Amino acid sequence: MSSVKWAHSAAAARPRLAAVGWRPALAVLAWLGAALLTRFYPDATRHWPWTVGLANIELGMALAIGVLAVLAPRSVRVAKGLRHLAAWLIVLALLLAAWELLTAKLGRLPMPFFAPPQALIAVYFNDWARLLDSLWHSALLLGSGVLLGAVCGFIAGVSIGWSSAIGYWLHPVLRILGPVPSTALLPLCFFLFPSSWSASVFLIALATWFPVTVLSWSGVASVDKAYYDVARTLGAKPGFLIFRVAIPAAMPHVFVGLFMGLGASFSTLVVAEMMGVKAGIGWYLQWAQGWAAYANMYAALLLMALACSGLISALFKVRDRLLAWQKGAVKW
Amino acid sequence: MVALEKPRSAGLALHIEGLSHAFDIEGTPLPVLENISLNVAPGEFVALLGPSGCGKSTLLRLVAGLEPADQGTLQGDGQPIIGPDPSRVVVFQDPTLYPWRRVWDNVALGLQAQGVLKGQRQRVDAALAKVHLGDFARAWPRQLSGGMAQRVALARALVNEPRLLILDEPLGKLDSLTRIAMQKELIDLWQRQGYTALMVTHDVEEALLMANRIIVFSDRPARVKSQILVERGYPRRRDDPYLVELRTSILQSLGLG
């Protein structure tokens, strides 16, 4: 008993630095090394602007990690976060340094195709207005299409699941139209619709609609019949059975459909923007490639990856809020 | 004229006569209930006992109004039973709580479905208090043990002030200790509220401890085989020689003696 007590107090008295381990220190060293490499190793083929800027950003990372590591003993949250991220922070610094070395410093990778990291920073600084504008247009197009598709898909799925009369008419449409990749309809839609924008909204909506419909339907169809019995003996009317029993019970399925729909909508968006819509990130990618501005392309790709990931994360947040009653759902 | 209305007794009088019912299994009818006649007095506790799968649960579904009967008369207080009604509430073997609703909202289900929840929220609190789960109002169903979940299901039924409580093996999936505790609780609630109770069970001892009258059913299609009056007050003791003797005779009539 006393030895247990002793061990406990010893752990408490141990130097606080141990709380985050030695990895943050390694991370600081790695980022410092990357900064020194970027700043002082001579460029191979040409001088890249923003080299000093990149070095300063790397230095900034080293400093930020250092400051957090010093603050960590004061805050459990910071300590936990830092301990969790430390390994990735080290690897990121090494990868960035390797990228810098292979492109700008040694020139091992063929040049216009592989831009060094500082070229991306230059793009973000010089072309931010156009990038932001593209992002905004993509968001508008995606938002309109996904909203339309998700709402229609949810209503269609619940209706098919609930009413066999509606199912009779909607089911064949779903079976024929649903599995067609919506990008295959792109050429057709561009001349059927008054504008390429409305055609794209339709196609993105279609891409979202299919999985949302199928999963809302299967969600409603798989509701435990006993739930309806319980509600009916307690005096529930059909409206109550749909909105208070069938739909809440189907929500986990609906969210799987939304995730699949959102994923499908991304690819439709980019293809639509590359093929006809004269704005947006897809258009920017195409445009950058046409001018052999590969740094711009990478910059736009990175931006797109972050934006898409952000949207998926946001959807996960919404799901976690709405489906807090579920246990053991996948964490994003 | 309103003043002349008879005060509503707490329990429902159930009248069943010549009730027959069959399932449709891929086109061929499978008879499950055959010519069942049964009268239950207001406030009586009747247990239905019979071999597994004999059709007792089907009888309960018909009484609840969840399905229309093929043949025969089914009346509550002289009115034909044509559909489900909150005055006849079922407690199933599984608690079937809605996992997306907290305990309180599960109990509030009936009042909400009837559109009377506003202004009567205290009835939900009172029902939860009756089953000693007031502290769990904000819990999710997945956080409850089996016995607690079944008590929430009981509260969800009682909040509607049913005149007939239909119990479909309500304690069937509980461990034996929880079961004994809940048998007492069910008897307490029944005595205090005065509703009529109709309970399906597989457990002869449970029927003897709880019911005023035990109806023994034959194998499928179910017919009333015998009726046993249990003339003992509450609380009853398991080792009461009178009950032990009844138990032996019931087991014999079930062909298990």
XYZ file of C-alpha atoms in Angstrom:
589
model
C 0.000 0.000 0.000
C 2.671 2.481 1.039
C 4.828 1.605 -1.964
C 1.920 2.392 -4.268
C 1.524 5.754 -2.597
C 5.208 6.406 -2.939
C 5.198 5.561 -6.648
C 2.269 7.886 -7.183
C 3.920 10.863 -5.501
C 7.151 10.144 -7.364
C 5.301 10.321 -10.670
C 3.788 13.624 -9.660
C 7.137 15.014 -8.634
C 8.903 13.950 -11.838
C 10.134 16.886 -13.959
C 7.231 18.334 -15.946
C 9.199 18.215 -19.223
C 8.515 14.480 -19.331
C 4.818 15.247 -19.781
C 5.209 15.750 -23.540
C 8.206 13.488 -24.074
C 11.227 14.269 -26.235
C 9.449 14.235 -29.558
C 8.526 17.936 -29.538
C 12.200 18.725 -29.058
C 13.026 16.564 -32.062
C 10.296 18.348 -34.020
C 11.808 21.723 -33.151
C 15.206 20.462 -34.349
C 13.721 19.058 -37.557
C 11.969 22.328 -38.432
C 15.073 24.310 -37.518
C 17.120 22.048 -39.795
C 14.641 22.506 -42.626
C 14.805 26.269 -42.162
C 18.623 26.282 -42.244
C 18.673 24.069 -45.329
C 16.238 26.303 -47.144
C 17.986 29.509 -46.143
C 21.639 28.663 -46.641
C 21.981 25.795 -49.084
C 22.466 27.323 -52.536
C 19.747 26.840 -55.150
C 20.739 24.553 -58.023
C 19.376 25.834 -61.320
C 17.893 29.247 -60.665
C 17.192 31.524 -57.760
C 13.696 31.052 -56.363
C 11.929 34.030 -54.893
C 10.309 33.407 -51.507
C 13.168 31.117 -50.442
C 13.749 33.310 -47.415
C 10.013 33.424 -46.845
C 9.849 29.635 -46.740
C 12.810 29.510 -44.377
C 11.075 31.990 -42.117
C 7.897 29.936 -42.096
C 9.914 26.851 -41.135
C 11.647 28.848 -38.438
C 8.228 29.989 -37.278
C 7.085 26.380 -36.998
C 10.146 25.512 -34.913
C 9.451 28.455 -32.621
C 5.723 27.683 -32.323
C 6.397 24.037 -31.386
C 9.020 25.185 -28.911
C 6.666 27.668 -27.261
C 3.863 25.086 -27.065
C 6.250 22.544 -25.514
C 7.216 25.082 -22.871
C 3.546 25.892 -22.203
C 2.485 22.233 -22.217
C 3.015 21.535 -18.491
C 0.506 24.311 -17.743
C -2.296 22.955 -19.880
C -3.419 19.351 -20.221
C -5.030 20.105 -23.574
C -1.880 21.542 -25.106
C 0.209 18.683 -23.711
C -2.170 16.069 -25.086
C -2.387 17.724 -28.493
C 1.345 18.149 -28.770
C 2.064 14.580 -27.736
C -0.406 13.406 -30.353
C 0.910 15.589 -33.186
C 4.641 15.434 -32.427
C 5.442 12.441 -34.643
C 3.633 13.966 -37.582
C 5.360 17.305 -37.052
C 8.753 15.625 -37.309
C 7.817 13.706 -40.450
C 6.293 16.811 -42.068
C 9.526 18.756 -41.536
C 11.563 15.915 -43.038
C 9.238 15.584 -46.036
C 9.296 19.322 -46.657
C 13.089 19.343 -46.452
C 13.310 16.384 -48.857
C 10.960 18.131 -51.289
C 13.048 21.319 -51.063
C 16.265 19.368 -51.537
C 15.079 17.381 -54.569
C 13.651 20.403 -56.363
C 15.230 23.779 -55.595
C 18.523 22.707 -54.001
C 19.701 19.721 -56.084
C 17.409 19.993 -59.115
C 16.949 16.205 -59.230
C 13.284 16.402 -60.321
C 12.549 17.761 -63.826
C 11.826 21.416 -63.488
C 8.630 22.896 -64.695
C 6.680 19.802 -63.603
C 7.924 19.677 -60.018
C 7.787 23.054 -58.320
C 9.639 23.619 -55.047
C 7.624 24.556 -51.960
C 8.560 28.243 -52.153
C 6.987 28.422 -55.626
C 3.659 27.446 -54.054
C 4.042 30.159 -51.452
C 4.741 32.609 -54.256
C 1.494 31.515 -55.946
C -0.501 32.000 -52.765
C 0.943 35.504 -52.353
C 0.721 36.652 -55.959
C -2.443 34.961 -57.130
C -4.537 34.798 -53.969
C -7.309 36.939 -55.431
C -7.909 34.586 -58.345
C -7.572 31.486 -56.155
C -10.047 32.862 -53.661
C -12.431 33.785 -56.433
C -12.153 30.260 -57.881
C -12.740 28.738 -54.475
C -15.800 30.907 -53.988
C -17.268 29.922 -57.362
C -16.627 26.245 -56.670
C -18.237 26.545 -53.259
C -21.290 28.220 -54.744
C -21.680 25.585 -57.449
C -21.018 22.682 -55.096
C -23.250 24.089 -52.386
C -26.189 24.586 -54.744
C -25.835 21.136 -56.301
C -25.248 19.197 -53.084
C -28.077 20.970 -51.275
C -30.497 20.304 -54.113
C -29.382 16.684 -54.485
C -29.365 15.927 -50.769
C -32.823 17.411 -50.167
C -34.331 15.654 -53.206
C -32.536 12.408 -52.354
C -33.707 12.460 -48.752
C -37.320 13.127 -49.735
C -37.203 10.520 -52.511
C -35.561 7.894 -50.297
C -37.967 8.361 -47.409
C -40.946 8.303 -49.802
C -39.813 5.090 -51.484
C -39.155 3.502 -48.114
C -42.523 4.557 -46.756
C -44.992 4.319 -49.602
C -45.096 1.479 -52.101
C -47.157 3.660 -54.478
C -44.390 6.255 -54.690
C -41.839 3.456 -54.813
C -43.580 2.036 -57.876
C -42.798 5.209 -59.857
C -39.488 6.258 -58.350
C -37.775 2.901 -58.065
C -37.276 2.302 -61.840
C -36.038 5.884 -62.309
C -33.582 5.313 -59.497
C -32.395 2.036 -60.968
C -31.816 3.408 -64.472
C -30.573 6.919 -63.770
C -28.798 6.393 -60.457
C -25.839 4.207 -61.426
C -24.932 6.303 -64.514
C -21.782 8.317 -63.692
C -23.137 11.839 -63.770
C -20.036 13.051 -65.631
C -21.133 10.855 -68.555
C -24.219 13.050 -68.886
C -22.095 16.206 -69.014
C -22.036 16.683 -72.798
C -25.776 16.060 -73.001
C -26.586 18.434 -70.166
C -24.415 21.237 -71.568
C -26.752 21.615 -74.533
C -30.000 20.691 -72.752
C -29.578 23.337 -70.062
C -29.656 27.111 -70.623
C -26.212 27.593 -69.078
C -23.234 25.459 -68.227
C -23.699 26.556 -64.612
C -27.239 25.205 -64.326
C -26.176 22.023 -66.137
C -23.410 21.554 -63.573
C -25.743 22.186 -60.642
C -28.010 19.504 -62.040
C -25.179 17.006 -62.457
C -23.724 17.613 -59.009
C -27.218 17.276 -57.592
C -27.650 14.019 -59.497
C -24.336 12.664 -58.198
C -25.383 13.474 -54.640
C -28.981 12.382 -55.109
C -28.297 8.742 -55.910
C -26.447 7.594 -52.781
C -28.571 9.771 -50.519
C -31.763 8.294 -51.995
C -30.615 4.692 -51.793
C -29.400 5.000 -48.226
C -32.381 7.015 -46.959
C -34.578 4.378 -48.503
C -32.695 1.490 -46.941
C -32.639 3.382 -43.656
C -36.423 3.748 -43.583
C -36.951 0.199 -44.832
C -34.770 -1.283 -42.099
C -36.496 0.408 -39.163
C -37.456 -2.159 -36.542
C -41.201 -2.797 -36.950
C -41.558 -2.965 -33.181
C -40.826 0.789 -33.028
C -44.001 1.390 -35.036
C -46.024 -0.966 -32.814
C -44.905 0.913 -29.727
C -45.825 4.286 -31.213
C -49.163 3.030 -32.519
C -50.300 1.606 -29.191
C -49.406 4.970 -27.631
C -51.708 6.799 -30.019
C -49.369 7.885 -32.840
C -50.797 9.044 -36.180
C -49.039 8.324 -39.543
C -47.332 11.746 -39.521
C -45.792 10.948 -36.166
C -44.660 7.540 -37.433
C -42.841 9.162 -40.373
C -41.293 12.194 -38.731
C -40.696 10.927 -35.203
C -39.997 7.248 -35.789
C -38.969 6.397 -39.363
C -36.787 9.430 -40.077
C -34.829 9.586 -36.803
C -34.274 5.835 -36.965
C -33.010 6.160 -40.565
C -30.608 9.035 -39.861
C -27.432 6.912 -39.474
C -28.044 5.511 -42.965
C -28.883 8.944 -44.347
C -25.518 10.232 -43.167
C -23.660 7.397 -44.882
C -25.510 8.455 -48.033
C -24.542 12.082 -47.489
C -20.865 11.158 -47.139
C -20.958 9.119 -50.326
C -22.909 11.847 -52.111
C -20.497 14.555 -51.045
C -17.558 12.463 -52.270
C -19.243 11.891 -55.640
C -20.093 15.589 -55.898
C -16.417 16.610 -55.651
C -15.394 14.714 -58.745
C -18.437 15.878 -60.690
C -17.679 19.462 -59.689
C -14.094 19.334 -60.888
C -14.954 17.649 -64.176
C -17.805 20.102 -64.811
C -15.477 23.036 -64.160
C -12.796 21.597 -66.410
C -15.253 20.951 -69.231
C -17.451 23.987 -69.383
C -17.854 26.228 -66.374
C -15.525 29.213 -66.718
C -14.759 29.611 -63.026
C -13.839 27.569 -59.999
C -10.952 25.448 -58.773
C -11.359 22.859 -61.534
C -11.172 25.603 -64.105
C -8.113 27.043 -62.367
C -6.390 23.650 -62.479
C -7.092 23.331 -66.190
C -5.995 26.884 -66.839
C -2.755 26.466 -64.868
C -1.942 23.263 -66.692
C -2.610 24.972 -70.049
C -0.008 27.632 -69.243
C 2.407 25.079 -67.806
C 2.094 26.952 -64.502
C 2.624 23.825 -62.436
C 3.262 25.669 -59.222
C -0.206 27.197 -59.564
C -1.632 23.753 -60.159
C -0.055 22.326 -57.013
C -1.160 25.334 -55.030
C -4.732 24.921 -56.257
C -4.665 21.154 -55.617
C -3.480 21.684 -52.077
C -6.188 24.271 -51.536
C -8.780 21.899 -52.950
C -7.618 19.023 -50.758
C -7.930 21.228 -47.681
C -11.355 22.519 -48.732
C -12.765 19.046 -49.471
C -11.346 17.639 -46.272
C -12.828 20.604 -44.414
C -16.262 19.891 -45.863
C -16.116 16.222 -44.915
C -14.959 17.196 -41.418
C -17.850 19.653 -41.154
C -20.301 16.926 -42.145
C -18.800 14.630 -39.507
C -19.251 17.382 -36.928
C -22.911 17.755 -37.898
C -23.388 14.004 -37.710
C -21.717 13.710 -34.312
C -24.055 16.401 -33.034
C -27.229 14.936 -34.484
C -26.371 11.310 -33.761
C -24.874 11.750 -30.313
C -27.025 8.823 -29.196
C -25.010 6.408 -31.326
C -22.169 4.479 -29.805
C -18.907 3.643 -31.501
C -19.457 5.587 -34.718
C -16.341 6.218 -36.857
C -14.409 9.269 -35.760
C -12.997 11.448 -38.576
C -75.861 15.674 -18.645
C -72.146 15.570 -18.194
C -72.729 15.334 -14.482
C -74.715 12.162 -14.957
C -71.827 10.389 -16.670
C -70.649 7.405 -14.668
C -67.171 7.871 -13.202
C -64.683 5.968 -15.326
C -63.358 3.002 -13.398
C -59.599 2.617 -13.537
C -59.708 -0.801 -15.134
C -61.064 -1.885 -18.485
C -63.520 -4.769 -18.790
C -62.360 -7.072 -21.550
C -64.757 -9.326 -23.377
C -63.492 -11.885 -25.874
C -65.835 -14.351 -27.539
C -65.264 -16.957 -30.233
C -61.989 -15.366 -31.285
C -60.088 -17.187 -34.057
C -57.089 -15.997 -35.999
C -54.727 -17.431 -38.602
C -51.406 -16.341 -40.092
C -50.920 -16.369 -43.798
C -47.688 -18.243 -44.525
C -47.035 -18.054 -48.278
C -50.682 -18.529 -49.172
C -51.551 -21.286 -46.691
C -53.387 -20.222 -43.545
C -51.775 -21.291 -40.287
C -54.351 -21.184 -37.482
C -52.900 -19.710 -34.286
C -55.985 -18.965 -32.159
C -59.064 -21.146 -32.129
C -62.395 -20.146 -30.642
C -61.111 -18.299 -27.610
C -63.604 -16.875 -25.147
C -62.468 -14.950 -22.128
C -63.858 -12.270 -19.840
C -61.575 -10.118 -17.752
C -63.092 -7.993 -14.993
C -61.972 -4.387 -14.452
C -58.851 -4.335 -12.322
C -58.196 -8.055 -12.637
C -54.687 -9.416 -13.217
C -54.825 -12.321 -15.673
C -51.813 -14.357 -16.724
C -51.755 -16.280 -19.993
C -49.656 -19.405 -19.800
C -48.899 -21.835 -22.557
C -46.244 -23.579 -24.607
C -43.819 -21.417 -26.558
C -45.170 -20.245 -29.914
C -48.759 -21.247 -29.135
C -50.196 -17.871 -30.126
C -50.430 -16.037 -26.792
C -48.563 -13.040 -28.156
C -50.909 -12.935 -31.142
C -53.829 -12.721 -28.745
C -52.172 -9.738 -27.084
C -51.619 -8.029 -30.442
C -55.314 -8.463 -31.247
C -56.357 -7.104 -27.847
C -54.009 -4.140 -28.344
C -55.663 -3.496 -31.690
C -52.390 -3.801 -33.609
C -54.008 -6.336 -35.958
C -57.643 -7.011 -36.805
C -58.930 -10.420 -35.775
C -60.156 -12.857 -38.418
C -63.216 -13.977 -36.508
C -64.973 -13.360 -33.222
C -65.837 -10.581 -30.834
C -63.290 -8.395 -29.080
C -64.634 -5.664 -26.805
C -63.249 -3.245 -24.275
C -65.972 -1.919 -21.947
C -68.544 -3.099 -24.496
C -66.947 -1.161 -27.363
C -65.448 -3.181 -30.236
C -61.664 -2.964 -30.419
C -60.861 -1.776 -33.941
C -57.437 -0.215 -33.563
C -54.699 0.675 -31.119
C -55.592 3.124 -28.381
C -53.504 4.674 -25.599
C -55.947 3.274 -23.033
C -54.611 -0.189 -23.946
C -50.833 -0.086 -23.798
C -48.403 -2.915 -24.502
C -45.105 -3.578 -22.754
C -43.098 -5.887 -24.993
C -40.469 -8.457 -24.114
C -37.805 -6.127 -25.511
C -37.945 -2.637 -24.053
C -37.864 -1.212 -27.648
C -36.816 2.186 -26.376
C -35.984 4.615 -29.172
C -32.183 4.861 -29.036
C -32.234 8.402 -30.431
C -34.322 9.721 -27.547
C -33.155 10.247 -24.025
C -34.969 8.347 -21.285
C -37.265 11.294 -20.515
C -38.231 11.730 -24.151
C -38.905 8.010 -24.481
C -41.316 8.170 -21.578
C -42.893 11.298 -23.087
C -43.574 9.448 -26.349
C -47.265 8.702 -25.781
C -48.167 12.191 -24.569
C -46.282 13.686 -27.499
C -47.976 11.375 -30.005
C -51.360 12.352 -28.614
C -50.378 16.021 -28.780
C -50.857 16.678 -25.075
C -47.249 16.844 -23.869
C -47.267 20.617 -23.487
C -48.521 21.453 -20.044
C -48.354 17.837 -18.845
C -44.621 17.426 -18.574
C -44.935 16.683 -14.866
C -46.722 13.437 -15.782
C -43.505 12.240 -17.420
C -41.488 13.099 -14.319
C -44.074 11.338 -12.157
C -43.977 8.179 -14.314
C -40.177 8.097 -14.115
C -40.367 8.535 -10.362
C -42.823 5.620 -10.132
C -40.227 3.259 -11.580
C -37.436 4.872 -9.498
C -35.542 6.229 -12.495
C -35.916 9.976 -11.938
C -32.134 10.367 -11.899
C -31.794 8.821 -15.344
C -34.065 11.220 -17.211
C -31.160 12.592 -19.285
C -29.469 9.235 -19.972
C -29.442 7.557 -23.375
C -31.111 4.127 -23.601
C -27.774 2.469 -24.462
C -26.481 3.525 -21.052
C -29.143 1.513 -19.202
C -29.052 -2.069 -17.963
C -31.703 -4.505 -19.171
C -33.833 -4.131 -16.056
C -33.614 -0.343 -16.118
C -34.552 -0.248 -19.793
C -37.601 -2.418 -19.089
C -38.606 -0.106 -16.237
C -38.369 2.858 -18.631
C -40.626 0.937 -21.028
C -43.027 0.433 -18.132
C -42.956 4.156 -17.327
C -43.557 4.902 -21.017
C -46.710 2.770 -20.769
C -47.898 4.050 -17.380
C -47.610 7.731 -18.273
C -50.672 7.263 -20.486
C -52.701 6.068 -17.489
C -53.752 2.918 -19.342
C -56.920 1.135 -18.317
C -55.554 -2.119 -19.688
C -51.854 -2.917 -19.410
C -50.815 -5.622 -21.838
C -47.601 -7.330 -20.795
C -45.943 -9.580 -23.376
C -43.381 -11.529 -21.353
C -42.106 -8.262 -19.914
C -39.566 -9.941 -17.660
C -38.554 -12.695 -20.066
C -35.077 -11.391 -20.792
C -34.099 -10.231 -17.327
C -31.746 -11.997 -14.945
C -33.452 -13.815 -12.087
C -32.677 -11.244 -9.371
C -33.919 -8.308 -11.431
C -36.901 -10.419 -12.307
C -37.926 -10.975 -8.713
C -37.550 -7.264 -7.960
C -39.610 -6.291 -10.997
C -42.379 -8.783 -10.194
C -42.841 -6.977 -6.897
C -42.714 -3.610 -8.615
C -45.305 -4.620 -11.198
C -47.664 -5.874 -8.483
C -47.194 -2.638 -6.504
C -47.977 -0.487 -9.519
C -50.981 -2.587 -10.464
C -52.396 -2.382 -6.934
C -51.884 1.371 -6.759
C -53.174 2.256 -10.240
C -56.015 -0.231 -10.447
C -55.731 -0.976 -14.166
C -56.615 -4.324 -15.698
C -53.520 -6.387 -16.517
C -53.119 -9.100 -19.094
C -49.722 -10.790 -19.035
C -48.179 -13.484 -21.178
C -45.513 -15.490 -19.410
C -43.647 -18.767 -19.729
C -42.952 -18.915 -16.063
C -45.543 -20.777 -13.985
C -44.150 -19.414 -10.736
C -44.306 -15.853 -12.043
C -47.938 -16.323 -13.017
C -48.738 -17.727 -9.576
C -46.999 -14.877 -7.771
C -48.677 -12.136 -9.765
C -52.049 -13.091 -11.230
C -55.594 -13.340 -9.863
C -56.363 -15.870 -12.545
C -54.222 -18.011 -14.816
C -55.425 -19.104 -18.257
C -53.599 -22.150 -19.563
C -53.460 -22.464 -23.341
C -53.055 -25.582 -25.452
C -50.418 -26.009 -28.134
C -50.964 -24.153 -31.458
C -53.654 -23.387 -32.463
C -54.181 -21.992 -28.980
C -57.358 -22.931 -27.141
C -58.217 -22.239 -23.523
C -57.305 -25.453 -21.761
C -57.989 -24.577 -18.160
C -58.443 -21.631 -15.834
C -57.015 -21.443 -12.347
C -58.095 -18.898 -9.758
C -55.268 -17.920 -7.445
C -57.055 -17.008 -4.240
C -54.262 -15.435 -2.272
C -53.547 -11.850 -1.298
C -50.319 -9.962 -1.903
C -47.452 -10.131 -1.262
C -47.311 -13.827 -2.031
C -44.575 -16.183 -0.977
C -42.958 -18.583 -3.385
C -42.942 -21.375 -0.773
C -46.647 -20.978 0.093
C -47.882 -24.623 0.073
C -51.089 -23.533 -1.684
C -49.093 -22.028 -4.558
C -46.721 -24.988 -4.696
C -49.698 -27.292 -5.044
C -51.218 -25.144 -7.800
C -47.880 -25.132 -9.556
C -47.788 -28.900 -9.648
C -51.281 -29.132 -11.068
C -50.588 -26.479 -13.723
C -47.412 -28.252 -14.806
C -49.414 -31.441 -15.035
C -52.046 -29.778 -17.219
C -49.227 -28.562 -19.462
C -48.016 -32.150 -19.706
C -44.814 -31.405 -17.781
C -45.795 -32.766 -14.371
